[in-house]
PDB file of C-alpha atoms and ligand atoms in Angstrom:
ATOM      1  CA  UNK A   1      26.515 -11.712 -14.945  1.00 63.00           C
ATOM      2  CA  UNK A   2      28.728 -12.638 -17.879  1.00 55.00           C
ATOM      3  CA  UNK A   3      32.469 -11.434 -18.670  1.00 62.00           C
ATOM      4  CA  UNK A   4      33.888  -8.905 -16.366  1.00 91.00           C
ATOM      5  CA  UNK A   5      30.288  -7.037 -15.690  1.00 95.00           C
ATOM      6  CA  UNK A   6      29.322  -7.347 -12.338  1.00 97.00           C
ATOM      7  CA  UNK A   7      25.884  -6.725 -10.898  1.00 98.00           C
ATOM      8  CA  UNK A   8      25.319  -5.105  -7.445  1.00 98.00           C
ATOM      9  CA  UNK A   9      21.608  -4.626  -6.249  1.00 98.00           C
ATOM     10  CA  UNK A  10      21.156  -2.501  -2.473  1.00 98.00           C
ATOM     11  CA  UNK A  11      17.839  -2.242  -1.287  1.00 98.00           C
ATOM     12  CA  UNK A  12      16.521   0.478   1.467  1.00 98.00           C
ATOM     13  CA  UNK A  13      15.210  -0.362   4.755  1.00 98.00           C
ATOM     14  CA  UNK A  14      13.140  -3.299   4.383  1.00 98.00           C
ATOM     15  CA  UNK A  15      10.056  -2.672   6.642  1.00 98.00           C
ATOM     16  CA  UNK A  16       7.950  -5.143   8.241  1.00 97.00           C
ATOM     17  CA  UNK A  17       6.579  -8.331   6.692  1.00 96.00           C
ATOM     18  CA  UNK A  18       5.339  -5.999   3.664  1.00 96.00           C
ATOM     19  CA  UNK A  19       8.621  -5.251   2.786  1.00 98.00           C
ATOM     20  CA  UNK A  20      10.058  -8.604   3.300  1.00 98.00           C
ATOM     21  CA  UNK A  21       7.723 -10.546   0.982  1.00 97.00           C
ATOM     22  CA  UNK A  22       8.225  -7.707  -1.936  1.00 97.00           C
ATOM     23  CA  UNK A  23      11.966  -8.004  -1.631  1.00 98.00           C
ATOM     24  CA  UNK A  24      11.833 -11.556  -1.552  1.00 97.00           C
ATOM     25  CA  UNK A  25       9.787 -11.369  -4.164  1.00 96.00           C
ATOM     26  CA  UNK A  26      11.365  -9.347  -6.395  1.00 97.00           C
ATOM     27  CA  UNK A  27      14.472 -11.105  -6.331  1.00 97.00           C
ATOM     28  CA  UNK A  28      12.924 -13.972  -7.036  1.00 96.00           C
ATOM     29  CA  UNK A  29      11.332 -12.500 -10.224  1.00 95.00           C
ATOM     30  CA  UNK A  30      14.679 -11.179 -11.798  1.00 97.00           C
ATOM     31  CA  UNK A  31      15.595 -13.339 -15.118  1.00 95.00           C
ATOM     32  CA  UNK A  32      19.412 -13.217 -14.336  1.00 94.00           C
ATOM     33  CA  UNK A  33      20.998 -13.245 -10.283  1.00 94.00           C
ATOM     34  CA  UNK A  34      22.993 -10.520  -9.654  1.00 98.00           C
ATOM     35  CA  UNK A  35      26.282 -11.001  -8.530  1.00 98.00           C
ATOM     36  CA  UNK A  36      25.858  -9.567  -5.253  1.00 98.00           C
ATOM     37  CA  UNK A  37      23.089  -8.203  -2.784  1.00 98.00           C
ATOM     38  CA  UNK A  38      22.994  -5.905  -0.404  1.00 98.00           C
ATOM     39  CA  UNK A  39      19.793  -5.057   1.960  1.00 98.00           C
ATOM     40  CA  UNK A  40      19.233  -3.021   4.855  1.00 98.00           C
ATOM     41  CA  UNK A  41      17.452  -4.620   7.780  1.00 98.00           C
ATOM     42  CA  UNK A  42      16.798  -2.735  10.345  1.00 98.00           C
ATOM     43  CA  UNK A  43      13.290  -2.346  10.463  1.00 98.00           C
ATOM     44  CA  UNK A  44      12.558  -5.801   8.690  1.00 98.00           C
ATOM     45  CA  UNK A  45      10.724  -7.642  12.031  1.00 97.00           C
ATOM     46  CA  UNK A  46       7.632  -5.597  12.970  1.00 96.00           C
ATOM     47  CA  UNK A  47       9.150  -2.117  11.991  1.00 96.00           C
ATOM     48  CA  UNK A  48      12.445  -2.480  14.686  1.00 97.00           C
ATOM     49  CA  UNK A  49      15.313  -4.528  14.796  1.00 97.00           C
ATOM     50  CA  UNK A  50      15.563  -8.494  13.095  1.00 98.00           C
ATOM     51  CA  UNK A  51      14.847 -11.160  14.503  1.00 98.00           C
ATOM     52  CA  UNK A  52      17.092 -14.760  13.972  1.00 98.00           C
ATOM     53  CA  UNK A  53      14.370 -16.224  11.998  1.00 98.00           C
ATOM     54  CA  UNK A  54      13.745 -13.206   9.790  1.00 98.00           C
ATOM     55  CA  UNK A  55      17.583 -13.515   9.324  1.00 98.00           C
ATOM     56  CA  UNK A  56      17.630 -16.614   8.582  1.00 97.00           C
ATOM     57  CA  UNK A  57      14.753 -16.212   6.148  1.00 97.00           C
ATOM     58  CA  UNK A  58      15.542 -13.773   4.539  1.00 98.00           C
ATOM     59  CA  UNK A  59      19.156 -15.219   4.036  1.00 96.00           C
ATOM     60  CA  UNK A  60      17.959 -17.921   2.021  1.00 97.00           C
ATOM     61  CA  UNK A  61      16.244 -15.649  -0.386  1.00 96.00           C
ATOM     62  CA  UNK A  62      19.288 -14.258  -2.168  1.00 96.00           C
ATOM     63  CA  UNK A  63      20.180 -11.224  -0.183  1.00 98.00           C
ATOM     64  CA  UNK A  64      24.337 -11.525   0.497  1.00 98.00           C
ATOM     65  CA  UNK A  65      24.911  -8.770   3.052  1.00 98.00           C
ATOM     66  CA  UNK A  66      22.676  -7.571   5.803  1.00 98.00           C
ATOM     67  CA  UNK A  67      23.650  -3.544   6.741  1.00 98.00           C
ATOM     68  CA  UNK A  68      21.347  -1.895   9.267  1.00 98.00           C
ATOM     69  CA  UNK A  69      21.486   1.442  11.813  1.00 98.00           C
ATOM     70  CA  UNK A  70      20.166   2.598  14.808  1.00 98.00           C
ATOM     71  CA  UNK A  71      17.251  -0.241  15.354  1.00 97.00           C
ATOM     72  CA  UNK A  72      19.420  -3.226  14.862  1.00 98.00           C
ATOM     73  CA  UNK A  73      19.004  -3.808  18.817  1.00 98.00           C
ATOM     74  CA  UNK A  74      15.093  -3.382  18.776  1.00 97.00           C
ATOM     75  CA  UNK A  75      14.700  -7.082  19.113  1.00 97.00           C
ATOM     76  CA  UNK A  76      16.274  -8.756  22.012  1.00 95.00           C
ATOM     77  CA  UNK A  77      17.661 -12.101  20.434  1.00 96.00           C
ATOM     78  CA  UNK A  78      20.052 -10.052  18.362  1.00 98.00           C
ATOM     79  CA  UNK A  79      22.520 -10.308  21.199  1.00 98.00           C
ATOM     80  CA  UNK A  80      22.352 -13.718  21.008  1.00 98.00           C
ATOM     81  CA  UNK A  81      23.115 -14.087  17.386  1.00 98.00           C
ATOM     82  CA  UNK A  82      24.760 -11.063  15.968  1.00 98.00           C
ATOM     83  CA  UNK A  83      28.338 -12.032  16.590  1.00 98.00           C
ATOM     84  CA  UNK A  84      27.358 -15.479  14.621  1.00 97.00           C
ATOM     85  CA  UNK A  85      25.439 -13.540  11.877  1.00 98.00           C
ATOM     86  CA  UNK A  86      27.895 -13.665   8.993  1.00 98.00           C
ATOM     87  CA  UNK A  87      25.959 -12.008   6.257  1.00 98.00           C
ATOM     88  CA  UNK A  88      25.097  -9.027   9.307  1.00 98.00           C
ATOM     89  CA  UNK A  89      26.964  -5.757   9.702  1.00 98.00           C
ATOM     90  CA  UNK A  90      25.885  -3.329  12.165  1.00 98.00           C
ATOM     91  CA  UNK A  91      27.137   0.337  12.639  1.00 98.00           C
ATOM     92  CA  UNK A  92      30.651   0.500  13.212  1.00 98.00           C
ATOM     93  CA  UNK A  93      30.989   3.329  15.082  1.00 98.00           C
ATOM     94  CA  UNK A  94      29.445   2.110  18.494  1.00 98.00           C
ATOM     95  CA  UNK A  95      32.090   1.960  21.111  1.00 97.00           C
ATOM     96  CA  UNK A  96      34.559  -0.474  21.254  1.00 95.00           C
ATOM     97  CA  UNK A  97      33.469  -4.251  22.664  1.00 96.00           C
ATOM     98  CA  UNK A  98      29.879  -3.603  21.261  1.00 98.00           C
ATOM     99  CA  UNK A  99      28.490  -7.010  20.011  1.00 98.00           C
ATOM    100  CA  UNK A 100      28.498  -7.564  16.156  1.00 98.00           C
ATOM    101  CA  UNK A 101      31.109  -6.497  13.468  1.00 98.00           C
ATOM    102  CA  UNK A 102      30.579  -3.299  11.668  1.00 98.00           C
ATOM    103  CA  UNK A 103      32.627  -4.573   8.699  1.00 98.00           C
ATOM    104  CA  UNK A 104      32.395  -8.089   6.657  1.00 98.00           C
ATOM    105  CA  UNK A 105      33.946  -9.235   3.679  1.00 98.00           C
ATOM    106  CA  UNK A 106      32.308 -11.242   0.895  1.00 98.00           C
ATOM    107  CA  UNK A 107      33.794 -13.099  -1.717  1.00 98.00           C
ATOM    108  CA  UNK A 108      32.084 -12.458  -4.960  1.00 97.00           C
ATOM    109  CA  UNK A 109      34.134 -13.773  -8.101  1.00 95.00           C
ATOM    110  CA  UNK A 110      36.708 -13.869  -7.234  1.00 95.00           C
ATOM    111  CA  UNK A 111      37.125 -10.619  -5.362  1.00 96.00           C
ATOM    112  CA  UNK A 112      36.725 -10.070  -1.956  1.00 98.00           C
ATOM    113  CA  UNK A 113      34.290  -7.127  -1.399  1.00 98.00           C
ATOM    114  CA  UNK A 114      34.275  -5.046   2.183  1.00 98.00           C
ATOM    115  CA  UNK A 115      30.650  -3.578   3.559  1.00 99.00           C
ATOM    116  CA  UNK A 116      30.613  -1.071   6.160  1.00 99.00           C
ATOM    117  CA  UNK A 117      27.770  -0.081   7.926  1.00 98.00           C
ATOM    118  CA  UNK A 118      28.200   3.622   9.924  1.00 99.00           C
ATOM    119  CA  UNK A 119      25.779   5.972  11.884  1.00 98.00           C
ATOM    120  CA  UNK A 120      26.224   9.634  10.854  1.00 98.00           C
ATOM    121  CA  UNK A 121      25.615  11.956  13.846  1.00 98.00           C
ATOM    122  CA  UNK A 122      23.787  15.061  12.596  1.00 98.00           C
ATOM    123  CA  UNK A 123      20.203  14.806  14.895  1.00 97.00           C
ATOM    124  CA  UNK A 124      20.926  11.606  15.744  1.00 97.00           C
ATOM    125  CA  UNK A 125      22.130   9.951  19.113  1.00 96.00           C
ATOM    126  CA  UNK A 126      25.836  10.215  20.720  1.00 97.00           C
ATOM    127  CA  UNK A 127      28.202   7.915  18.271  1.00 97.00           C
ATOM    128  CA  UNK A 128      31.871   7.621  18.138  1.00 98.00           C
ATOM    129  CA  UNK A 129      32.986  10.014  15.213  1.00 98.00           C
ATOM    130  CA  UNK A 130      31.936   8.141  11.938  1.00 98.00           C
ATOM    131  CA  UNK A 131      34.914  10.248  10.118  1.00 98.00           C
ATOM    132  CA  UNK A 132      37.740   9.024  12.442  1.00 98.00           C
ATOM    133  CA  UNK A 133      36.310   5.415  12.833  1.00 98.00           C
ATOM    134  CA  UNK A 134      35.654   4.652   8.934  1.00 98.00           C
ATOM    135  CA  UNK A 135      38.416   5.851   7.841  1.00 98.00           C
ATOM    136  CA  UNK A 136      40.782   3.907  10.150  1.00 98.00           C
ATOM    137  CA  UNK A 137      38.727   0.857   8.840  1.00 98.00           C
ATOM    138  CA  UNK A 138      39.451   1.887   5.467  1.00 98.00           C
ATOM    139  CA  UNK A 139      43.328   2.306   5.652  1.00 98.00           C
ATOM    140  CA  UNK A 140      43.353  -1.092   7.100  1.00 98.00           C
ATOM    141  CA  UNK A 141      41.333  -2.746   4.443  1.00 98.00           C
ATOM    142  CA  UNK A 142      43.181  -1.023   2.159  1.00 97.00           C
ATOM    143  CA  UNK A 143      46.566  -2.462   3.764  1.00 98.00           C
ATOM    144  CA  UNK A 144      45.135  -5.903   3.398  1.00 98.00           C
ATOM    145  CA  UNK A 145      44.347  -5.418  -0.355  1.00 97.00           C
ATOM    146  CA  UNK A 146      40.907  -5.168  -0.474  1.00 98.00           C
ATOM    147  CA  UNK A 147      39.462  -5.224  -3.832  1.00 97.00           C
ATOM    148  CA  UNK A 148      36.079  -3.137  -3.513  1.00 98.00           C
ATOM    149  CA  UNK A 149      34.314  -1.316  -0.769  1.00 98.00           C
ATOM    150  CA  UNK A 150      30.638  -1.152  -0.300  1.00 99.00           C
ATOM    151  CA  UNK A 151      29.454   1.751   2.624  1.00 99.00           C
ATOM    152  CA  UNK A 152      25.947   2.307   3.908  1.00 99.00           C
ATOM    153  CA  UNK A 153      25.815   5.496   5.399  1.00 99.00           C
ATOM    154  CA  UNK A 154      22.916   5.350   7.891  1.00 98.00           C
ATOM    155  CA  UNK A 155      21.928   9.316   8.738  1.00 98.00           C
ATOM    156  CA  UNK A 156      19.781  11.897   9.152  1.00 98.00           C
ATOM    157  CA  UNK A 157      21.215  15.308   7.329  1.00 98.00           C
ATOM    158  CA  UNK A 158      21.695  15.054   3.859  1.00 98.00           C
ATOM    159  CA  UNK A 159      24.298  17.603   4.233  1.00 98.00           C
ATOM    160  CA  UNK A 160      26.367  14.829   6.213  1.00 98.00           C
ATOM    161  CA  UNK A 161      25.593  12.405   3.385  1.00 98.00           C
ATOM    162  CA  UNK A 162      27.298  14.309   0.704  1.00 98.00           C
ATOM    163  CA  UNK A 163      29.804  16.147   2.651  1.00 98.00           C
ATOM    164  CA  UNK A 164      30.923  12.235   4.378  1.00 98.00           C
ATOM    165  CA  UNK A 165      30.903  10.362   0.834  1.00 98.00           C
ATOM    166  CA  UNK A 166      32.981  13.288  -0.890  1.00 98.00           C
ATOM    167  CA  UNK A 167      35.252  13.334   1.985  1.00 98.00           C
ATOM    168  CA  UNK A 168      35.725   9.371   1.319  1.00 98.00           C
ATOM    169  CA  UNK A 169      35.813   9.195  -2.381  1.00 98.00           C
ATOM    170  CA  UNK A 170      38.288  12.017  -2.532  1.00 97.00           C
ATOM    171  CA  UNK A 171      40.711  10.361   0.204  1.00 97.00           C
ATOM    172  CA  UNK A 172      40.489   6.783  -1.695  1.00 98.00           C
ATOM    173  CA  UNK A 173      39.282   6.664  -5.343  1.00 97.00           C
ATOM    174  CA  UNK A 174      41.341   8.031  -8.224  1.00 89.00           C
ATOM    175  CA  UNK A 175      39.504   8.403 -11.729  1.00 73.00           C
ATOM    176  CA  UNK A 176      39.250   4.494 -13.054  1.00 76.00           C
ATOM    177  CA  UNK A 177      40.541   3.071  -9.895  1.00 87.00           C
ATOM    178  CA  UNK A 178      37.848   3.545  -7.281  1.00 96.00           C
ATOM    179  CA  UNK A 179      38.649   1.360  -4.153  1.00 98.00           C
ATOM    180  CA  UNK A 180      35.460   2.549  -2.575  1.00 98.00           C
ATOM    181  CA  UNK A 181      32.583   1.446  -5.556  1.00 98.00           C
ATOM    182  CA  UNK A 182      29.271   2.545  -3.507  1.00 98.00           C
ATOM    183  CA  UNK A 183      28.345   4.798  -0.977  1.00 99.00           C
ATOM    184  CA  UNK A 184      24.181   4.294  -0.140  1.00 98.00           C
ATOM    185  CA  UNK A 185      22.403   6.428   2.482  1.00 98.00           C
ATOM    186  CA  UNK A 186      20.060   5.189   4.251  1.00 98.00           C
ATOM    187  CA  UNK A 187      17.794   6.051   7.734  1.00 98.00           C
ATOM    188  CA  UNK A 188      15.304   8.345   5.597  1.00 98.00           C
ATOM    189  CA  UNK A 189      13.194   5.805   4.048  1.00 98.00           C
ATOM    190  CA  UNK A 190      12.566   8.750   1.616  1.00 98.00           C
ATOM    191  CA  UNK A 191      14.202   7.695  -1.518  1.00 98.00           C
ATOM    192  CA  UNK A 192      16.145  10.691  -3.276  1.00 98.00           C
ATOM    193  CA  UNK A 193      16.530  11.331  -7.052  1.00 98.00           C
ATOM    194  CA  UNK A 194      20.089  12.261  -6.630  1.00 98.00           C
ATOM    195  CA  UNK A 195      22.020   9.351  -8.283  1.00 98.00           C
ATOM    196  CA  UNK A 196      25.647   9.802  -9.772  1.00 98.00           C
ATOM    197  CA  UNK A 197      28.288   8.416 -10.098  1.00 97.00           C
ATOM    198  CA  UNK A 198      31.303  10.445  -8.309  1.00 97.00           C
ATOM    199  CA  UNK A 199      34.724   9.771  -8.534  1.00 96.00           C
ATOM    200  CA  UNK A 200      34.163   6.460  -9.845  1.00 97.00           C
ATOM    201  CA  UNK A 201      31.823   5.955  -6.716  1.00 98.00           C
ATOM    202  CA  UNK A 202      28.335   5.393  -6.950  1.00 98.00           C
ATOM    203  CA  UNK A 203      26.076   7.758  -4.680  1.00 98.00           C
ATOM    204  CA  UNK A 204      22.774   7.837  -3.437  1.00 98.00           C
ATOM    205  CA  UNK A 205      21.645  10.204  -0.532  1.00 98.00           C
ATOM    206  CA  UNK A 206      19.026   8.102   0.310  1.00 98.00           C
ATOM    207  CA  UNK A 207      18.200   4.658  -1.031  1.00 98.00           C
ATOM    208  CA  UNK A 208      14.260   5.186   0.523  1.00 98.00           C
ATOM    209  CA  UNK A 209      12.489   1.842   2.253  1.00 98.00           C
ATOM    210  CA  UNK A 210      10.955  -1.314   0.987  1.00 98.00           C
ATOM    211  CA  UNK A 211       7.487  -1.441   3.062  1.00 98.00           C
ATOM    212  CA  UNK A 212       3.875  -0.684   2.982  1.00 97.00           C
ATOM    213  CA  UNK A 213       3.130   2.105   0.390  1.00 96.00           C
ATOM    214  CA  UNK A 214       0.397   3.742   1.982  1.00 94.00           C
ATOM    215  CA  UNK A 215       2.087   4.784   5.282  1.00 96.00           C
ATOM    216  CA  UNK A 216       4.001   6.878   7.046  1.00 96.00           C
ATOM    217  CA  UNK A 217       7.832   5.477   6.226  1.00 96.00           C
ATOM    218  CA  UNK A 218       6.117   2.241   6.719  1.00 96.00           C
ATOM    219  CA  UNK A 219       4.634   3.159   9.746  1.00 96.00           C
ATOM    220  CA  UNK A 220       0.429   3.246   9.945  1.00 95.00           C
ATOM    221  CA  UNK A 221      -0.824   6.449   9.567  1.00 95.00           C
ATOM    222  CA  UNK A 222      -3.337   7.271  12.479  1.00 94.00           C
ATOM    223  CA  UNK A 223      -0.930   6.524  15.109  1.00 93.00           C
ATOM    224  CA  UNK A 224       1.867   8.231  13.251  1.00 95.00           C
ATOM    225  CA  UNK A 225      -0.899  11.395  13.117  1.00 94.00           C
ATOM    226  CA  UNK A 226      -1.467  10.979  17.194  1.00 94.00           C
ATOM    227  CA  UNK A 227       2.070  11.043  17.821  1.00 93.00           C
ATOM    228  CA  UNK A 228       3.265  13.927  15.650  1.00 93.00           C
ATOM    229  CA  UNK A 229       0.130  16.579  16.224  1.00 95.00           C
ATOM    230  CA  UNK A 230       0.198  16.035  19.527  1.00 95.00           C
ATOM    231  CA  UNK A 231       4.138  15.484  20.879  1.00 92.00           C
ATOM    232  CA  UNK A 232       2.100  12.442  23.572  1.00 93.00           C
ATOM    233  CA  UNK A 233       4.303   9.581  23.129  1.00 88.00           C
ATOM    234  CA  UNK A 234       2.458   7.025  21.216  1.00 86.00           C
ATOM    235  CA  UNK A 235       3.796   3.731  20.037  1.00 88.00           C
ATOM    236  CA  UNK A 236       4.299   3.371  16.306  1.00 90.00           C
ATOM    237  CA  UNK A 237       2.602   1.003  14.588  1.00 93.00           C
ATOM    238  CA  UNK A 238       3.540  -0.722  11.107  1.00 95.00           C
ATOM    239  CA  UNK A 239       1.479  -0.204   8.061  1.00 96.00           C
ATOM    240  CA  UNK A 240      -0.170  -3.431   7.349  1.00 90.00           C
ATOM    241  CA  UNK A 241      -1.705  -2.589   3.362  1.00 89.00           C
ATOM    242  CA  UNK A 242      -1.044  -4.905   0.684  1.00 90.00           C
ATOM    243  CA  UNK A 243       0.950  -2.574  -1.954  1.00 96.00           C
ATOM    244  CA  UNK A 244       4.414  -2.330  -1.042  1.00 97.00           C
ATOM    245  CA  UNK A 245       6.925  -0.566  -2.220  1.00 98.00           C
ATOM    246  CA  UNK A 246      10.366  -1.356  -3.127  1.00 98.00           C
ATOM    247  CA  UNK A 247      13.138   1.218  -2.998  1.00 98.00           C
ATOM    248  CA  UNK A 248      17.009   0.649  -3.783  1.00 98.00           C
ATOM    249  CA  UNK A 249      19.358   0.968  -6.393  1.00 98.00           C
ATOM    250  CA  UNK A 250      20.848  -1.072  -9.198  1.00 98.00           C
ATOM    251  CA  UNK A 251      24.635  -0.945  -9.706  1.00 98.00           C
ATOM    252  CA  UNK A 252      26.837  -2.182 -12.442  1.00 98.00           C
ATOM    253  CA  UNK A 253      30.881  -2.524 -12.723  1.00 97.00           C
ATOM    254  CA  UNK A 254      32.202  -3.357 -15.649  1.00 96.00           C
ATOM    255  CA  UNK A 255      36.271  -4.127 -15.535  1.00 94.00           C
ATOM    256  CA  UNK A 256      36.246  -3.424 -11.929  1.00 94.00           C
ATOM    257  CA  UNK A 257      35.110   0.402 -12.954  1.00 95.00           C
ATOM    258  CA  UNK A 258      31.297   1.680 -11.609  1.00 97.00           C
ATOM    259  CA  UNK A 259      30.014   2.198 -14.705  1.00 97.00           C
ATOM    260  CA  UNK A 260      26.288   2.497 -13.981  1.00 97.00           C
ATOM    261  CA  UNK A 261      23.662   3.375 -11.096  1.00 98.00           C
ATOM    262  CA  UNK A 262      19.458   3.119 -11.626  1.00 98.00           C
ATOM    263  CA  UNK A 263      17.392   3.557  -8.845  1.00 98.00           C
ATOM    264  CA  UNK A 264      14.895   0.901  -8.319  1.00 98.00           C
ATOM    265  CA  UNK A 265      11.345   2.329  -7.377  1.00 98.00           C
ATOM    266  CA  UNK A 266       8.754  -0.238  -7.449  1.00 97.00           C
ATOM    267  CA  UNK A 267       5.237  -0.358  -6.455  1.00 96.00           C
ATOM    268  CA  UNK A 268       3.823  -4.089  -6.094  1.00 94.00           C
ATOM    269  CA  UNK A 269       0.998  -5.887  -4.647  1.00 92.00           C
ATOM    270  CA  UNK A 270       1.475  -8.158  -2.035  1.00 85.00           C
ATOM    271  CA  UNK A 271      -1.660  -9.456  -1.735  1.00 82.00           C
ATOM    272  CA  UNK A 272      -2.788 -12.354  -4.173  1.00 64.00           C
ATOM    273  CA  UNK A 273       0.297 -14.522  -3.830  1.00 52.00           C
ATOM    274  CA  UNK A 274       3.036 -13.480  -1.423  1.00 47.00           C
ATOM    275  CA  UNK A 275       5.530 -15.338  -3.798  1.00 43.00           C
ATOM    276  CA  UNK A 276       5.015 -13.531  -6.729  1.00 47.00           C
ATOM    277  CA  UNK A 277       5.459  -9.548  -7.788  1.00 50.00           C
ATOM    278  CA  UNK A 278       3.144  -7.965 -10.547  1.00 46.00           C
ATOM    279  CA  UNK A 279       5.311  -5.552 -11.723  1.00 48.00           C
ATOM    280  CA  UNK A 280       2.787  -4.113 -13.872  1.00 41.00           C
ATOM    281  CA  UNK A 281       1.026  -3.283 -11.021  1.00 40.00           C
ATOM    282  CA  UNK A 282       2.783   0.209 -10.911  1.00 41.00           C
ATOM    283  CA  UNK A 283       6.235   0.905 -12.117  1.00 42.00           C
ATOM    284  CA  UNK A 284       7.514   4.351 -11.040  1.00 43.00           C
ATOM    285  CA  UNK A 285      10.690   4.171 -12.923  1.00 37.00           C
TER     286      UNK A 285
HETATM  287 FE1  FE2 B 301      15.015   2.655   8.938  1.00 79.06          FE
HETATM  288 FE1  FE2 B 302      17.337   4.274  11.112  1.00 79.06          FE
END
């Protein structure tokens, strides 16, 4: 963008080829490029995990930084690429000598910008403590004069959400000097309505997904039905309908100070022509 006004897109789970093509899509269709963008992958090949070539895809279609969560290891050839994957950050708070990096820094204008990608712990599985390990990364980011901080959140309570970003943005920003500029949750694919910005931090609890609309968080519905009424494991399928959904949120920073956040919910229809987005077809927002 133009002058000192900076725009950051992040986009929630992307889900299947559905949410793929709308994301691709949609970036596609925007009049200006923003400055920097942010997706979460970690249900982007079939529902679980990514696979090289939808990483390599979906790299050359204008998304900048790859965060994901618990089903970044769905798909077995991510041990064979994640520690080349530069745009790819995985949860940093596996134990120590896991494959990947849970941190990566981007240059963008200039700047260099730090994403970190964390499981939260609430009704999820065993983690290292996201609290201790985040905010070691943090003091040594800021050490090495890091210029913003980007943090996808990846949890279950929303109560661990609010309580972890607080926690952060009180430790690190100060009003008009926010080292930490974004903290997205993700995991959910429910998006929430609870935008702000917080101590010159932007906050979402829950960015939502980027998938098939008519589904269960992506997933199809009848074997999403046979699994839940009944407790039988089932195997999930992915929702295969045309209209997708796109769910994320739209940041701006103007003189290095978070000045703005907009959720972005979109319905479109993937149907017709995969490369283009009707975004008359049903704006929510
Ligand atoms: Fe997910
Ligand atoms: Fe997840």
């Amino acid at each position: 963008m133009s002058g000192n006004t900076e725009k950051i897109l992040f986009f929630g789970d992307i889900t299947g080829r559905q949410g793929r093509n709308a994301v691709k899509s949609y970036i596609k269709s925007l009049s200006e490029k923003p400055d920097f963008v942010i997706a979460n992958i970690e249900n982007a090949s079939h529902g679980f995990g990514l696979t090289k070539k939808n990483y390599e895809d979906l790299s050359s279609s204008g998304i900048d930084c790859f965060t994901s969560g618990n089903h970044i290891w769905d798909k077995r050839d991510i041990f064979d690429y994640i520690d080349d994957a530069e745009k790819l950050v995985r949860p940093i708070n596996y134990p120590e000598g896991t494959k990947g990096n849970g941190c990566r820094i981007f240059g963008v204008n200039g700047n260099r910008y730090a994403v970190i990608n964390a499981l939260g712990r609430v009704f999820m599985p065993p983690i290292d403590s996201p609290w201790s390990v985040v905010t070691n990364k943090i003091d040594e980011l800021k050490a090495d004069n890091i210029d913003s901080i980007f943090i996808d959140f990846h949890a279950e309570a929303t109560a661990e959400k609010i309580c972890f970003a607080k926690y952060l943005a009180n430790k690190y920003n100060e009003d008009n000097n926010a080292l930490i500029k974004a903290f997205f949750g993700t995991h959910t694919h429910v998006q929430t309505a609870d935008e702000k910005i917080y101590k010159g931090m932007a906050y979402i609890t829950d960015a939502g997904f980027c998938g098939a609309e008519e589904s269960v968080i992506g997933m199809e519905f009848a074997t999403s039905f046979k699994r839940l009424s009944t407790s039988i494991p089932e195997r999930y399928e992915i929702a295969e309908t045309s209209i997708a959904q796109i769910n994320g949120v739209e940041i701006l920073i103007v003189d290095n100070i978070v000045t703005h956040i907009k959720r972005i919910n979109l319905i479109v229809d993937n149907s017709n022509n995969e490369s283009e987005v009707n975004l008359e077809a049903g704006c929510k927002t």
